[in-house]
Coordinates of C-alpha atoms and ligand atoms in Angstrom, one line a residue:
X245 CA 77.9 124.9 -41.8
X246 CA 79.5 122.5 -43.6
X247 CA 82.6 121.7 -41.2
X248 CA 84.7 119.1 -43.9
X249 CA 88.6 119.1 -43.6
X250 CA 89.7 116.2 -45.8
X251 CA 87.9 116.1 -48.9
X252 CA 88.7 112.0 -50.3
X253 CA 88.1 110.5 -53.6
X254 CA 88.3 106.6 -54.5
X255 CA 90.5 104.5 -56.3
X256 CA 88.3 104.7 -59.4
X257 CA 89.1 108.6 -59.8
X258 CA 92.9 108.8 -60.1
X259 CA 92.8 110.1 -63.1
X260 CA 93.2 108.0 -66.4
X261 CA 94.7 110.1 -68.8
X262 CA 97.3 113.4 -68.0
X263 CA 96.8 116.8 -69.0
X264 CA 99.5 118.2 -71.4
X265 CA 99.0 121.9 -71.1
X266 CA 100.9 122.6 -74.4
X267 CA 98.7 121.4 -76.4
X268 CA 96.8 124.1 -75.5
X269 CA 99.3 126.9 -75.1
X270 CA 98.4 129.7 -77.1
X271 CA 102.2 130.7 -77.4
X272 CA 103.9 127.4 -77.8
X273 CA 107.7 127.1 -76.2
X274 CA 110.4 127.0 -77.7
X275 CA 112.2 124.2 -78.8
X276 CA 115.0 122.9 -77.1
X277 CA 118.2 123.3 -79.4
X278 CA 120.4 121.1 -79.8
X279 CA 124.3 123.4 -78.8
X280 CA 126.2 122.1 -82.1
X281 CA 123.9 122.4 -84.9
X282 CA 121.2 125.1 -83.1
X283 CA 118.6 122.3 -84.4
X284 CA 115.5 122.1 -82.9
X285 CA 115.7 118.5 -81.4
X286 CA 112.6 116.0 -82.3
X287 CA 111.8 113.2 -80.5
X288 CA 114.3 110.6 -81.8
X289 CA 117.0 113.9 -80.7
X290 CA 116.0 112.4 -77.3
X291 CA 116.1 108.4 -78.1
X292 CA 119.4 108.3 -76.8
X293 CA 118.9 109.8 -73.3
X294 CA 115.3 108.8 -72.5
X295 CA 113.2 106.0 -73.5
X296 CA 111.0 106.6 -76.5
X297 CA 107.5 106.9 -74.4
X298 CA 109.4 110.1 -72.8
X299 CA 111.0 111.6 -75.6
X300 CA 108.1 111.5 -77.1
X301 CA 106.0 113.1 -74.4
X302 CA 108.7 115.5 -74.6
X303 CA 108.0 117.2 -77.6
X304 CA 103.6 116.4 -78.2
X305 CA 102.4 119.8 -78.3
X306 CA 99.3 118.2 -80.1
X307 CA 97.7 116.0 -77.6
X308 CA 95.8 117.8 -74.8
X309 CA 94.9 114.2 -73.1
X310 CA 97.8 111.4 -72.9
X311 CA 96.8 108.1 -71.1
X312 CA 97.8 107.0 -67.8
X313 CA 99.4 103.1 -68.0
X314 CA 96.9 100.5 -66.4
X315 CA 100.2 99.2 -65.1
X316 CA 101.2 102.9 -63.9
X317 CA 97.6 103.6 -62.3
X318 CA 98.2 100.0 -60.4
X319 CA 101.2 101.6 -58.8
X320 CA 99.2 105.1 -58.0
X321 CA 96.6 103.3 -56.4
X322 CA 99.8 102.5 -53.9
X323 CA 99.0 106.0 -51.7
X324 CA 96.8 108.2 -54.8
X325 CA 94.7 109.6 -54.6
X326 CA 96.1 111.4 -51.9
X327 CA 94.2 114.1 -49.9
X328 CA 92.9 117.8 -50.0
X329 CA 93.0 119.4 -46.9
X330 CA 91.1 122.4 -45.6
X331 CA 93.9 124.1 -42.9
X332 CA 91.0 125.2 -40.6
X333 CA 93.5 125.6 -38.2
X334 CA 96.1 127.0 -40.0
X335 CA 93.5 130.2 -40.5
X336 CA 92.2 130.3 -37.4
X337 CA 95.9 130.9 -36.3
X338 CA 95.8 134.1 -39.4
X339 CA 92.5 135.0 -38.5
X340 CA 92.2 135.5 -42.4
X341 CA 88.5 134.9 -44.2
X342 CA 90.2 133.6 -46.8
X343 CA 89.9 129.7 -46.9
X344 CA 93.3 128.1 -47.3
X345 CA 93.4 124.4 -48.6
X346 CA 96.3 122.3 -49.4
X347 CA 96.7 119.2 -51.3
X348 CA 98.9 116.5 -49.4
X349 CA 101.5 114.6 -52.2
X350 CA 103.0 114.0 -48.5
X351 CA 101.3 110.6 -48.2
X352 CA 103.5 108.8 -50.9
X353 CA 105.2 106.3 -49.7
X354 CA 108.4 107.6 -50.3
X355 CA 107.4 111.8 -48.5
X356 CA 106.7 113.6 -51.8
X357 CA 105.1 114.4 -55.0
X358 CA 108.4 112.6 -56.9
X359 CA 106.3 109.4 -57.3
X360 CA 104.5 110.4 -59.9
X361 CA 106.9 110.7 -62.6
X362 CA 108.9 108.3 -61.3
X363 CA 107.2 105.4 -62.1
X364 CA 105.6 106.0 -65.5
X365 CA 109.5 106.9 -66.1
X366 CA 110.7 103.4 -65.0
X367 CA 107.7 102.1 -66.9
X368 CA 108.7 103.0 -70.0
X369 CA 112.0 102.3 -70.0
X370 CA 111.2 98.4 -68.6
X371 CA 108.4 97.9 -71.8
X372 CA 111.2 99.1 -73.9
X373 CA 113.5 96.4 -72.6
X374 CA 115.8 98.9 -70.6
X375 CA 118.3 97.5 -68.3
X376 CA 119.7 100.3 -66.3
X377 CA 118.9 103.8 -65.4
X378 CA 121.1 106.5 -64.3
X379 CA 120.0 109.5 -62.7
X380 CA 120.7 112.6 -59.7
X381 CA 119.2 113.8 -56.7
X382 CA 120.2 116.6 -54.3
X383 CA 118.4 116.5 -51.3
X384 CA 117.6 113.5 -52.2
X385 CA 113.6 112.6 -52.5
X386 CA 114.0 112.3 -56.6
X387 CA 115.9 109.5 -56.1
X388 CA 114.4 107.7 -53.5
X389 CA 111.7 108.0 -55.6
X390 CA 113.0 106.4 -58.8
X391 CA 115.0 104.3 -56.6
X392 CA 110.8 102.5 -55.2
X393 CA 110.0 102.9 -59.4
X394 CA 113.0 100.9 -60.7
X395 CA 113.0 98.1 -57.5
X396 CA 108.8 97.6 -58.9
X397 CA 110.0 96.6 -62.6
X398 CA 113.3 95.3 -61.8
X399 CA 115.8 97.6 -63.2
X400 CA 119.1 98.7 -62.2
X401 CA 119.6 102.4 -61.0
X402 CA 122.6 104.1 -60.1
X403 CA 121.6 107.6 -58.2
X404 CA 124.3 110.5 -58.4
X405 CA 123.7 112.3 -55.3
X406 CA 125.2 116.2 -54.4
X407 CA 127.6 115.5 -51.6
X408 CA 126.7 117.9 -49.4
X409 CA 124.0 116.2 -49.2
X410 CA 125.3 112.6 -49.5
X411 CA 127.3 113.7 -46.3
X412 CA 124.2 115.7 -44.5
X413 CA 121.8 113.0 -45.4
X414 CA 122.4 110.0 -44.4
X415 CA 118.8 108.8 -44.1
X416 CA 118.0 109.5 -48.0
X417 CA 120.6 107.7 -48.8
X418 CA 119.8 104.5 -46.7
X419 CA 116.2 105.3 -48.4
X420 CA 117.2 104.5 -51.6
X421 CA 119.7 101.8 -50.7
X422 CA 117.4 100.1 -49.2
X423 CA 115.1 100.2 -51.8
X424 CA 118.2 98.1 -54.0
X425 CA 120.0 101.1 -55.8
X426 CA 123.3 102.3 -56.3
X427 CA 124.4 105.6 -54.6
X428 CA 127.5 107.9 -56.1
X429 CA 128.3 111.0 -54.2
X430 CA 128.8 113.2 -57.0
X431 CA 131.4 115.1 -58.0
X432 CA 133.2 111.6 -58.4
X433 CA 135.7 109.5 -59.6
X434 CA 133.8 107.9 -62.5
X435 CA 132.8 110.0 -64.6
X436 CA 135.0 112.5 -66.9
X437 CA 132.5 115.9 -66.4
X438 CA 133.3 114.4 -61.8
X439 CA 137.5 114.1 -63.1
X440 CA 137.2 117.5 -63.9
X441 CA 136.0 119.0 -61.2
X442 CA 137.4 117.0 -58.7
X443 CA 141.0 118.1 -60.1
X444 CA 140.2 121.5 -60.7
X445 CA 138.7 122.1 -57.4
X446 CA 138.9 119.2 -54.9
X447 CA 136.2 121.2 -52.3
X448 CA 134.5 121.3 -54.1
X449 CA 129.9 119.7 -52.2
X450 CA 128.8 119.9 -55.5
X451 CA 125.2 120.9 -57.5
X452 CA 122.8 119.4 -59.1
X453 CA 124.2 120.3 -62.8
X454 CA 127.3 118.4 -61.8
X455 CA 125.5 115.6 -60.4
X456 CA 123.2 115.6 -64.2
X457 CA 126.0 116.0 -66.2
X458 CA 127.4 112.3 -63.9
X459 CA 124.3 111.0 -64.6
X460 CA 124.2 111.9 -68.4
X461 CA 127.3 111.0 -69.0
X462 CA 126.9 107.8 -67.1
X463 CA 124.5 106.4 -69.3
X464 CA 125.1 108.0 -72.6
X465 CA 128.5 105.7 -72.2
X466 CA 126.3 102.3 -70.7
X467 CA 124.9 99.8 -72.9
X468 CA 120.9 99.7 -72.3
X469 CA 121.2 102.4 -70.4
X470 CA 118.8 105.2 -70.3
X471 CA 118.7 108.5 -68.0
X472 CA 115.8 110.1 -66.3
X473 CA 115.3 113.3 -64.6
X474 CA 112.4 114.3 -61.5
X475 CA 112.0 117.7 -62.7
X476 CA 112.1 120.8 -65.6
X477 CA 111.6 118.5 -68.4
X478 CA 108.2 118.6 -69.9
X479 CA 107.1 115.0 -69.7
X480 CA 107.6 115.2 -65.7
X481 CA 105.8 118.6 -65.6
X482 CA 103.1 116.1 -67.9
X483 CA 103.2 113.3 -64.8
X484 CA 102.4 115.8 -62.0
X485 CA 99.2 117.0 -63.1
X486 CA 97.6 114.1 -61.7
X487 CA 97.9 116.5 -58.7
X488 CA 95.5 119.2 -59.6
X489 CA 93.2 116.7 -61.8
X490 CA 92.6 115.1 -58.3
X491 CA 92.5 119.1 -56.4
X492 CA 90.1 119.9 -59.2
X493 CA 87.5 117.2 -58.6
X494 CA 87.9 117.7 -54.9
X495 CA 87.2 121.5 -54.8
X496 CA 84.7 120.5 -56.0
X497 CA 83.8 118.5 -53.2
X498 CA 83.9 121.1 -51.4
X499 CA 81.9 123.6 -53.6
X500 CA 85.1 125.9 -54.0
X501 CA 86.9 127.5 -56.6
X502 CA 90.2 128.5 -56.1
X503 CA 91.7 131.9 -56.3
X504 CA 94.5 131.6 -56.0
X505 CA 97.2 128.5 -56.6
X506 CA 100.5 127.8 -55.0
X507 CA 103.6 125.8 -55.4
X508 CA 106.8 126.2 -54.6
X509 CA 109.3 125.8 -57.0
X510 CA 112.4 124.4 -58.0
X511 CA 112.6 123.0 -61.5
X512 CA 108.5 123.5 -62.0
X513 CA 107.2 119.4 -61.6
X514 CA 104.8 119.8 -58.3
X515 CA 104.7 123.5 -59.2
X516 CA 103.1 122.5 -62.7
X517 CA 101.3 119.4 -61.5
X518 CA 98.5 121.2 -59.0
X519 CA 98.4 124.8 -61.4
X520 CA 98.3 122.9 -65.1
X521 CA 94.5 121.8 -65.3
X522 CA 92.9 124.7 -63.2
X523 CA 95.3 127.0 -65.8
X524 CA 93.1 125.7 -68.9
X525 CA 90.3 127.2 -67.0
X526 CA 92.3 130.7 -67.0
X527 CA 92.8 129.8 -71.5
X528 CA 89.1 129.3 -72.4
X529 CA 88.2 132.6 -69.8
X530 CA 85.9 130.7 -68.1
X531 CA 88.1 131.9 -64.8
X532 CA 90.7 134.2 -63.4
X533 CA 93.3 131.7 -61.1
X534 CA 95.9 133.5 -60.3
X535 CA 99.3 131.1 -59.9
X536 CA 102.3 131.8 -57.8
X537 CA 105.4 130.1 -58.0
X538 CA 107.5 130.5 -54.9
X539 CA 111.0 130.0 -55.2
X540 CA 114.1 130.5 -52.7
X541 CA 115.9 134.5 -52.8
X542 CA 119.0 132.8 -52.7
X543 CA 117.8 130.7 -56.2
X544 CA 115.7 133.1 -57.3
X545 CA 115.2 132.1 -61.5
X546 CA 111.7 133.4 -62.6
X547 CA 112.1 136.3 -59.9
X548 CA 115.7 137.5 -61.2
X549 CA 116.4 135.1 -63.3
X550 CA 117.3 135.9 -67.1
X551 CA 114.7 133.9 -70.4
X552 CA 117.7 132.5 -72.9
X553 CA 118.6 129.4 -73.7
X554 CA 121.0 128.0 -71.8
X555 CA 121.9 124.0 -70.4
X556 CA 120.6 122.0 -68.2
X557 CA 123.3 120.8 -66.7
X558 CA 127.1 122.3 -65.9
X559 CA 129.2 120.1 -67.7
X560 CA 126.7 121.6 -71.0
X561 CA 125.5 117.8 -71.7
X562 CA 121.8 118.4 -72.4
X563 CA 119.9 120.0 -74.9
X564 CA 119.9 123.9 -74.5
X565 CA 116.2 124.7 -73.2
X566 CA 114.3 128.0 -73.4
X567 CA 114.7 129.1 -69.4
X568 CA 114.4 131.4 -67.0
X569 CA 118.2 131.0 -66.2
X570 CA 120.7 132.3 -63.4
X571 CA 123.6 130.4 -65.9
X572 CA 124.8 127.0 -65.2
X573 CA 127.2 127.2 -63.5
X574 CA 124.9 129.0 -61.1
X575 CA 126.3 128.0 -57.2
X576 CA 123.3 128.4 -55.2
X577 CA 124.1 129.3 -51.1
X578 CA 123.8 126.3 -49.6
X579 CA 120.0 126.6 -47.9
X580 CA 118.2 123.6 -46.3
X581 CA 115.1 123.2 -48.9
X582 CA 118.5 121.3 -51.3
X583 CA 115.4 120.1 -53.9
X584 CA 114.6 124.2 -55.0
X585 CA 118.1 125.0 -55.9
X586 CA 118.5 124.6 -59.5
X587 CA 119.7 127.0 -61.7
X588 CA 116.2 126.5 -64.3
X589 CA 113.1 126.8 -64.8
X590 CA 110.9 124.4 -66.9
X591 CA 110.4 125.9 -70.5
X592 CA 106.5 125.2 -70.3
X593 CA 106.5 127.4 -66.9
X594 CA 109.6 130.2 -68.3
X595 CA 106.9 130.4 -71.8
X596 CA 103.5 131.1 -69.2
X597 CA 105.6 133.3 -66.6
X598 CA 107.0 135.5 -70.7
X599 CA 102.9 135.7 -71.1
X600 CA 102.4 136.7 -67.6
X601 CA 99.6 133.1 -67.3
X602 CA 101.9 133.0 -63.7
X603 CA 103.5 134.8 -61.4
X604 CA 107.0 134.4 -58.8
X605 CA 107.7 135.3 -55.7
X606 CA 111.1 135.1 -54.0
X607 CA 110.9 134.1 -50.2
X608 CA 114.0 134.2 -47.9
X609 CA 115.1 131.4 -46.0
X610 CA 114.0 132.5 -42.2
X611 CA 110.4 132.9 -43.1
X612 CA 109.9 130.0 -44.6
X613 CA 110.7 128.3 -42.0
X614 CA 108.2 130.8 -39.0
X615 CA 106.0 128.9 -42.1
X616 CA 106.5 125.7 -42.1
X617 CA 106.8 125.9 -37.8
X618 CA 103.8 127.6 -37.7
X619 CA 102.2 124.9 -39.9
X620 CA 103.4 122.2 -38.0
X621 CA 101.6 123.9 -35.1
X622 CA 98.3 124.3 -36.9
X623 CA 98.0 121.7 -39.6
X624 CA 100.1 118.6 -37.4
X625 CA 102.4 117.8 -40.5
X626 CA 106.0 119.3 -40.6
X627 CA 106.3 120.2 -44.3
X628 CA 109.6 120.0 -46.5
X629 CA 112.2 122.6 -46.3
X630 CA 110.9 123.0 -50.4
X631 CA 106.9 122.7 -49.3
X632 CA 107.2 125.6 -46.9
X633 CA 107.4 128.1 -49.6
X634 CA 104.4 127.5 -50.8
X635 CA 103.3 127.9 -47.2
X636 CA 104.6 131.6 -46.6
X637 CA 103.2 132.2 -49.6
X638 CA 99.8 131.5 -48.7
X639 CA 100.4 132.5 -45.0
X640 CA 101.6 136.1 -46.6
X641 CA 97.7 135.9 -49.6
X642 CA 96.1 135.2 -46.0
X643 CA 97.1 137.8 -44.9
X644 CA 96.5 140.4 -47.7
X645 CA 92.8 139.0 -48.1
X646 CA 93.3 139.8 -44.3
X647 CA 93.7 143.4 -44.0
X648 CA 91.7 144.2 -46.6
X649 CA 88.4 142.3 -45.4
X650 CA 88.1 139.9 -48.7
X651 CA 87.3 136.9 -48.8
X652 CA 89.5 134.1 -50.5
X653 CA 89.5 131.1 -51.1
X654 CA 94.0 129.8 -51.6
X655 CA 95.0 126.6 -52.9
X656 CA 98.4 125.7 -52.4
X657 CA 100.2 122.0 -52.5
X658 CA 102.2 120.0 -49.8
X659 CA 104.5 118.5 -51.9
X660 CA 106.2 116.8 -49.2
X661 CA 106.3 115.8 -45.7
X662 CA 109.8 116.8 -44.0
X663 CA 110.5 114.0 -41.8
X664 CA 113.9 113.4 -43.4
X665 CA 114.8 116.9 -42.8
X666 CA 114.7 117.4 -38.9
X667 CA 118.3 117.9 -39.3
X668 CA 117.7 121.8 -40.6
X669 CA 114.7 122.5 -38.5
X670 CA 117.2 121.6 -34.9
X671 CA 119.7 124.7 -37.1
X672 CA 116.9 126.9 -37.0
X673 CA 115.8 126.5 -33.4
X674 CA 118.8 126.6 -32.8
X675 CA 118.5 130.4 -33.8
X676 CA 122.0 128.5 -36.5
X677 CA 120.4 129.7 -39.9
X678 CA 120.5 132.8 -41.7
X679 CA 118.7 134.6 -44.7
X680 CA 121.1 134.5 -48.6
X681 CA 120.6 136.4 -51.4
X682 CA 121.5 136.3 -54.2
X683 CA 123.3 140.3 -55.8
X684 CA 122.6 142.1 -59.6
X685 CA 126.0 141.1 -59.9
X686 CA 126.2 137.7 -59.4
X687 CA 122.8 137.4 -61.9
X688 CA 125.0 139.7 -63.8
X689 CA 128.3 137.8 -63.5
X690 CA 126.5 134.2 -64.1
X691 CA 124.4 134.8 -67.2
X692 CA 126.9 137.4 -69.5
X693 CA 128.0 134.3 -71.3
X694 CA 125.2 133.2 -72.4
X695 CA 124.8 132.9 -76.2
X696 CA 121.5 135.4 -77.4
X697 CA 119.9 133.1 -78.8
X698 CA 116.3 134.8 -78.1
Ligands
PLP933 C1 112.0 118.0 -55.5 C2 110.8 119.0 -54.4 C3 110.9 119.8 -55.1 C4 111.2 120.9 -56.0 O1 111.3 120.4 -57.1 P1 110.0 120.6 -58.5 O2 110.2 120.3 -59.8 O3 109.8 122.3 -58.0 O4 108.6 120.5 -57.8 C5 109.3 120.5 -54.0 N1 109.6 120.0 -52.8 C6 109.5 119.1 -52.7 C7 108.9 117.8 -51.3 C8 110.4 117.8 -53.3 O5 110.8 116.7 -53.0

């Protein structure tokens, strides 16, 4: 019997191209719309906001493979390829016939998958002569990743960090500052969007939607400055496919193929990254893998939201995006998985959900921390509170396999480690955490104002 625990690739196995699922979807996602004219957005329409290359990738539904620049692959070598691990300790604890594998993206220097997209985004800006970039960050993972990438390519970065995290998670702020980024608590007085919300709600602790508005506004008003986003958009999901492409080779080394693939879900980037390369085999009928997005019960856009055009930010500066949404003014409960507190899902994932190519589950906060603790005690890695949603979903699937007496191969993405989130573990261990559920009325109230464009 093969007792292998880890499946490792070499540097030469780092993919040379990203997989662009849009080229192979039967139903392409609907286009982003200009909110004023309701016209579909073309690549050029994104040029003021993003690098030109990212803009072209955003609307590219023709090319199945997009080459990874050498400079980006060179930087990927710092930590890629990442290990695929058979969670034998967890299997034993659960006494399940299922085989559980996880792709360990927590080994990146910043501790999460976010660097996979931060590097190409910073690289394209550099190549196009951009000197400054802005972004927002919730819990700080995206900001940390982009800070490292921006410094590497010699670009100045300003990060709007959701105020509650700025105060509660000071270490992620220090990480960004260590890499040399400027970090501003959002809402701030430095933008019109920030001033408006501060004067209306002086105690507002911020949201990703507001921080995006501020970062976009600063980029639009600063010469030679672009905005970058760490999730939701098509080009971000594209960059993350290195995860699934590597995992595909590693599952082959393990001699198995996943029956179920799971990713936690904020805006969709790590879920897309682990899933899309495998999903292409479902499209051709060769395989029939299930894909599960695991989201928090307090921010359940895929399971409880509406499929409609909505803004990506609170102030309504972004294009209209066809998405499962809880409404762009949705203020999620203050759960500890900060990276999952976003009101909408990316347009590709939303279309795939519409077309029943994937499923979604919502998981209460306490179940995620219970899963995280089991995982830490059986596999040794303390997971990010976000990733714990994927672990909780994998545990549910493994328990079902046991009840049914079925062997089943489960693969989930460990999107990050939780070593900078120990304050939330403290609160869990002290019994201070609670579950938050969104009510039908809240969803109805928050989405009723959306124009019915679908
Ligand atoms: C940001 C983040 C997420 C959520 O974002 P997605 O775009 O949905 O992947 C999940 N896990 C970790 C560790 C993160 O940093």
